[in-house]
Amino acid sequence: MLNNGNKIVFMTNLPVLFERYYPKYKDFKNNFLALGYHPELIEEYPNYFEKIKRNLYKTRFVGEIGIDNSERNKESFEKQLRIFREIMDECNKSDGKIISIHSRKAESSIFEELINNNNIYSTLVHRNS
């Protein structure tokens, strides 16, 4: 990781990766590790939400999270939506989270959740075709 004045946020796609790298990089001043649970991995790693809850207080950066409604992930849409809501609810419990949101063929669902959510976040929504 860099410590040259640039600020860099490194995304993770699973909470276990955050847990692995956080102790090593937590003291870098200009580099930040984001806590993520990528929607494409929710089926393969179904029981990681508790790890999100356990680690959320360690960082203000959350991501990559979101919904992927592409053909290969359509069957897990409801599960992805539930996990996305649960993570956003947990983010509501603390101030100042900066969230990177993955969206593939799910933009309306993502924006509906953001509009209906109680808190306003700093968010970066990226979409893949």
PDB file of C-alpha atoms in Angstrom:
ATOM      1  CA  MET A   1       0.000   0.000   0.000  1.00  0.00           C
ATOM      2  CA  LEU A   2       1.064   3.552  -0.567  1.00  0.00           C
ATOM      3  CA  ASN A   3       1.788   6.261   1.943  1.00  0.00           C
ATOM      4  CA  ASN A   4       2.840   9.081  -0.389  1.00  0.00           C
ATOM      5  CA  GLY A   5      -0.008  11.542   0.241  1.00  0.00           C
ATOM      6  CA  ASN A   6      -2.474   9.990  -2.196  1.00  0.00           C
ATOM      7  CA  LYS A   7      -5.631   8.615  -0.639  1.00  0.00           C
ATOM      8  CA  ILE A   8      -6.663   5.192  -1.837  1.00  0.00           C
ATOM      9  CA  VAL A   9      -9.622   3.007  -0.901  1.00  0.00           C
ATOM     10  CA  PHE A  10      -9.165  -0.703  -1.475  1.00  0.00           C
ATOM     11  CA  MET A  11     -12.428  -2.621  -1.921  1.00  0.00           C
ATOM     12  CA  THR A  12     -12.940  -6.139  -0.664  1.00  0.00           C
ATOM     13  CA  ASN A  13     -15.513  -8.545  -2.025  1.00  0.00           C
ATOM     14  CA  LEU A  14     -15.863 -10.740   1.071  1.00  0.00           C
ATOM     15  CA  PRO A  15     -15.718  -9.923   4.783  1.00  0.00           C
ATOM     16  CA  VAL A  16     -13.085 -12.616   5.351  1.00  0.00           C
ATOM     17  CA  LEU A  17     -10.695 -10.713   3.093  1.00  0.00           C
ATOM     18  CA  PHE A  18     -11.278  -7.562   5.106  1.00  0.00           C
ATOM     19  CA  GLU A  19     -10.551  -9.536   8.278  1.00  0.00           C
ATOM     20  CA  ARG A  20      -7.364 -10.930   6.759  1.00  0.00           C
ATOM     21  CA  TYR A  21      -5.922  -7.608   5.575  1.00  0.00           C
ATOM     22  CA  TYR A  22      -7.253  -5.121   8.122  1.00  0.00           C
ATOM     23  CA  PRO A  23      -4.666  -5.878  10.851  1.00  0.00           C
ATOM     24  CA  LYS A  24      -1.841  -5.472   8.372  1.00  0.00           C
ATOM     25  CA  TYR A  25      -3.008  -2.188   6.820  1.00  0.00           C
ATOM     26  CA  LYS A  26      -5.105  -0.427   9.468  1.00  0.00           C
ATOM     27  CA  ASP A  27      -2.336   2.003  10.452  1.00  0.00           C
ATOM     28  CA  PHE A  28      -1.623   3.332   6.970  1.00  0.00           C
ATOM     29  CA  LYS A  29      -2.680   6.988   7.054  1.00  0.00           C
ATOM     30  CA  ASN A  30      -3.819   7.519   3.469  1.00  0.00           C
ATOM     31  CA  ASN A  31      -4.967   4.042   2.533  1.00  0.00           C
ATOM     32  CA  PHE A  32      -8.297   2.623   3.559  1.00  0.00           C
ATOM     33  CA  LEU A  33      -9.770  -0.851   3.406  1.00  0.00           C
ATOM     34  CA  ALA A  34     -13.466  -1.156   2.557  1.00  0.00           C
ATOM     35  CA  LEU A  35     -15.637  -3.911   4.003  1.00  0.00           C
ATOM     36  CA  GLY A  36     -17.487  -5.693   1.215  1.00  0.00           C
ATOM     37  CA  TYR A  37     -19.837  -8.551   0.417  1.00  0.00           C
ATOM     38  CA  HIS A  38     -20.119  -8.722  -3.362  1.00  0.00           C
ATOM     39  CA  PRO A  39     -23.595  -9.732  -4.579  1.00  0.00           C
ATOM     40  CA  GLU A  40     -22.199 -12.284  -7.030  1.00  0.00           C
ATOM     41  CA  LEU A  41     -20.622 -14.165  -4.117  1.00  0.00           C
ATOM     42  CA  ILE A  42     -23.636 -14.307  -1.786  1.00  0.00           C
ATOM     43  CA  GLU A  43     -24.783 -17.718  -3.050  1.00  0.00           C
ATOM     44  CA  GLU A  44     -21.318 -19.226  -2.794  1.00  0.00           C
ATOM     45  CA  TYR A  45     -20.625 -17.663   0.628  1.00  0.00           C
ATOM     46  CA  PRO A  46     -24.113 -17.443   2.152  1.00  0.00           C
ATOM     47  CA  ASN A  47     -23.487 -16.854   5.846  1.00  0.00           C
ATOM     48  CA  TYR A  48     -21.141 -13.891   5.943  1.00  0.00           C
ATOM     49  CA  PHE A  49     -23.520 -11.155   7.053  1.00  0.00           C
ATOM     50  CA  GLU A  50     -22.508 -11.619  10.704  1.00  0.00           C
ATOM     51  CA  LYS A  51     -18.917 -10.924   9.675  1.00  0.00           C
ATOM     52  CA  ILE A  52     -20.106  -7.639   8.157  1.00  0.00           C
ATOM     53  CA  LYS A  53     -21.788  -6.690  11.431  1.00  0.00           C
ATOM     54  CA  ARG A  54     -18.749  -7.697  13.454  1.00  0.00           C
ATOM     55  CA  ASN A  55     -16.350  -5.560  11.402  1.00  0.00           C
ATOM     56  CA  LEU A  56     -18.393  -2.556  10.323  1.00  0.00           C
ATOM     57  CA  TYR A  57     -17.205  -0.354  13.186  1.00  0.00           C
ATOM     58  CA  LYS A  58     -13.582  -0.695  11.997  1.00  0.00           C
ATOM     59  CA  THR A  59     -13.991   1.333   8.795  1.00  0.00           C
ATOM     60  CA  ARG A  60     -16.064   4.124   7.319  1.00  0.00           C
ATOM     61  CA  PHE A  61     -15.731   2.527   3.863  1.00  0.00           C
ATOM     62  CA  VAL A  62     -18.206  -0.146   2.778  1.00  0.00           C
ATOM     63  CA  GLY A  63     -17.985  -1.935  -0.535  1.00  0.00           C
ATOM     64  CA  GLU A  64     -18.353  -3.566  -2.621  1.00  0.00           C
ATOM     65  CA  ILE A  65     -22.005  -4.349  -1.860  1.00  0.00           C
ATOM     66  CA  GLY A  66     -25.123  -4.248  -4.017  1.00  0.00           C
ATOM     67  CA  ILE A  67     -27.331  -6.246  -6.351  1.00  0.00           C
ATOM     68  CA  ASP A  68     -26.434  -8.185  -9.483  1.00  0.00           C
ATOM     69  CA  ASN A  69     -29.507  -9.161 -11.482  1.00  0.00           C
ATOM     70  CA  SER A  70     -27.667 -10.519 -14.517  1.00  0.00           C
ATOM     71  CA  GLU A  71     -28.819 -13.813 -16.019  1.00  0.00           C
ATOM     72  CA  ARG A  72     -26.400 -15.925 -13.998  1.00  0.00           C
ATOM     73  CA  ASN A  73     -27.431 -14.264 -10.707  1.00  0.00           C
ATOM     74  CA  LYS A  74     -31.201 -13.780 -11.189  1.00  0.00           C
ATOM     75  CA  GLU A  75     -32.088 -16.712  -8.960  1.00  0.00           C
ATOM     76  CA  SER A  76     -30.396 -15.118  -5.970  1.00  0.00           C
ATOM     77  CA  PHE A  77     -31.961 -11.662  -6.487  1.00  0.00           C
ATOM     78  CA  GLU A  78     -34.190 -11.813  -3.381  1.00  0.00           C
ATOM     79  CA  LYS A  79     -31.325 -13.005  -1.206  1.00  0.00           C
ATOM     80  CA  GLN A  80     -29.056 -10.265  -2.582  1.00  0.00           C
ATOM     81  CA  LEU A  81     -31.745  -7.652  -1.924  1.00  0.00           C
ATOM     82  CA  ARG A  82     -32.208  -8.872   1.657  1.00  0.00           C
ATOM     83  CA  ILE A  83     -28.458  -8.775   2.354  1.00  0.00           C
ATOM     84  CA  PHE A  84     -28.164  -5.331   0.732  1.00  0.00           C
ATOM     85  CA  ARG A  85     -30.980  -4.024   2.963  1.00  0.00           C
ATOM     86  CA  GLU A  86     -29.420  -5.573   6.062  1.00  0.00           C
ATOM     87  CA  ILE A  87     -26.035  -4.023   5.327  1.00  0.00           C
ATOM     88  CA  MET A  88     -27.630  -0.625   4.701  1.00  0.00           C
ATOM     89  CA  ASP A  89     -29.564  -0.958   7.979  1.00  0.00           C
ATOM     90  CA  GLU A  90     -26.301  -1.657   9.791  1.00  0.00           C
ATOM     91  CA  CYS A  91     -24.726   1.372   8.113  1.00  0.00           C
ATOM     92  CA  ASN A  92     -27.628   3.429   9.498  1.00  0.00           C
ATOM     93  CA  LYS A  93     -26.372   2.704  12.995  1.00  0.00           C
ATOM     94  CA  SER A  94     -23.182   4.696  12.496  1.00  0.00           C
ATOM     95  CA  ASP A  95     -22.334   8.023  10.931  1.00  0.00           C
ATOM     96  CA  GLY A  96     -20.357   8.870   7.872  1.00  0.00           C
ATOM     97  CA  LYS A  97     -20.184   5.620   5.934  1.00  0.00           C
ATOM     98  CA  ILE A  98     -18.942   5.926   2.361  1.00  0.00           C
ATOM     99  CA  ILE A  99     -20.439   3.121   0.305  1.00  0.00           C
ATOM    100  CA  SER A 100     -19.499   1.627  -3.070  1.00  0.00           C
ATOM    101  CA  ILE A 101     -22.533  -0.057  -4.621  1.00  0.00           C
ATOM    102  CA  HIS A 102     -22.367  -2.634  -7.402  1.00  0.00           C
ATOM    103  CA  SER A 103     -25.370  -2.651  -9.723  1.00  0.00           C
ATOM    104  CA  ARG A 104     -25.896  -4.871 -12.720  1.00  0.00           C
ATOM    105  CA  LYS A 105     -29.380  -4.804 -14.233  1.00  0.00           C
ATOM    106  CA  ALA A 106     -30.660  -3.649 -10.831  1.00  0.00           C
ATOM    107  CA  GLU A 107     -30.440   0.141 -10.963  1.00  0.00           C
ATOM    108  CA  SER A 108     -34.108   0.762 -10.148  1.00  0.00           C
ATOM    109  CA  SER A 109     -33.949  -1.595  -7.153  1.00  0.00           C
ATOM    110  CA  ILE A 110     -30.763   0.058  -5.875  1.00  0.00           C
ATOM    111  CA  PHE A 111     -32.125   3.586  -6.213  1.00  0.00           C
ATOM    112  CA  GLU A 112     -35.449   2.594  -4.650  1.00  0.00           C
ATOM    113  CA  GLU A 113     -33.586   1.215  -1.640  1.00  0.00           C
ATOM    114  CA  LEU A 114     -31.443   4.346  -1.362  1.00  0.00           C
ATOM    115  CA  ILE A 115     -34.486   6.618  -1.575  1.00  0.00           C
ATOM    116  CA  ASN A 116     -36.447   4.588   0.985  1.00  0.00           C
ATOM    117  CA  ASN A 117     -33.534   4.269   3.393  1.00  0.00           C
ATOM    118  CA  ASN A 118     -33.550   6.543   6.432  1.00  0.00           C
ATOM    119  CA  ASN A 119     -30.015   7.903   6.148  1.00  0.00           C
ATOM    120  CA  ILE A 120     -28.243   9.767   3.418  1.00  0.00           C
ATOM    121  CA  TYR A 121     -24.898   8.232   2.551  1.00  0.00           C
ATOM    122  CA  SER A 122     -21.954   9.198   0.464  1.00  0.00           C
ATOM    123  CA  THR A 123     -22.370   6.621  -2.256  1.00  0.00           C
ATOM    124  CA  LEU A 124     -20.687   5.598  -5.436  1.00  0.00           C
ATOM    125  CA  VAL A 125     -22.948   3.496  -7.616  1.00  0.00           C
ATOM    126  CA  HIS A 126     -21.235   1.743 -10.464  1.00  0.00           C
ATOM    127  CA  ARG A 127     -23.011  -0.272 -13.036  1.00  0.00           C
ATOM    128  CA  ASN A 128     -21.806  -3.069 -15.244  1.00  0.00           C
ATOM    129  CA  SER A 129     -23.476  -3.902 -18.542  1.00  0.00           C
TER     130      SER A 129
END
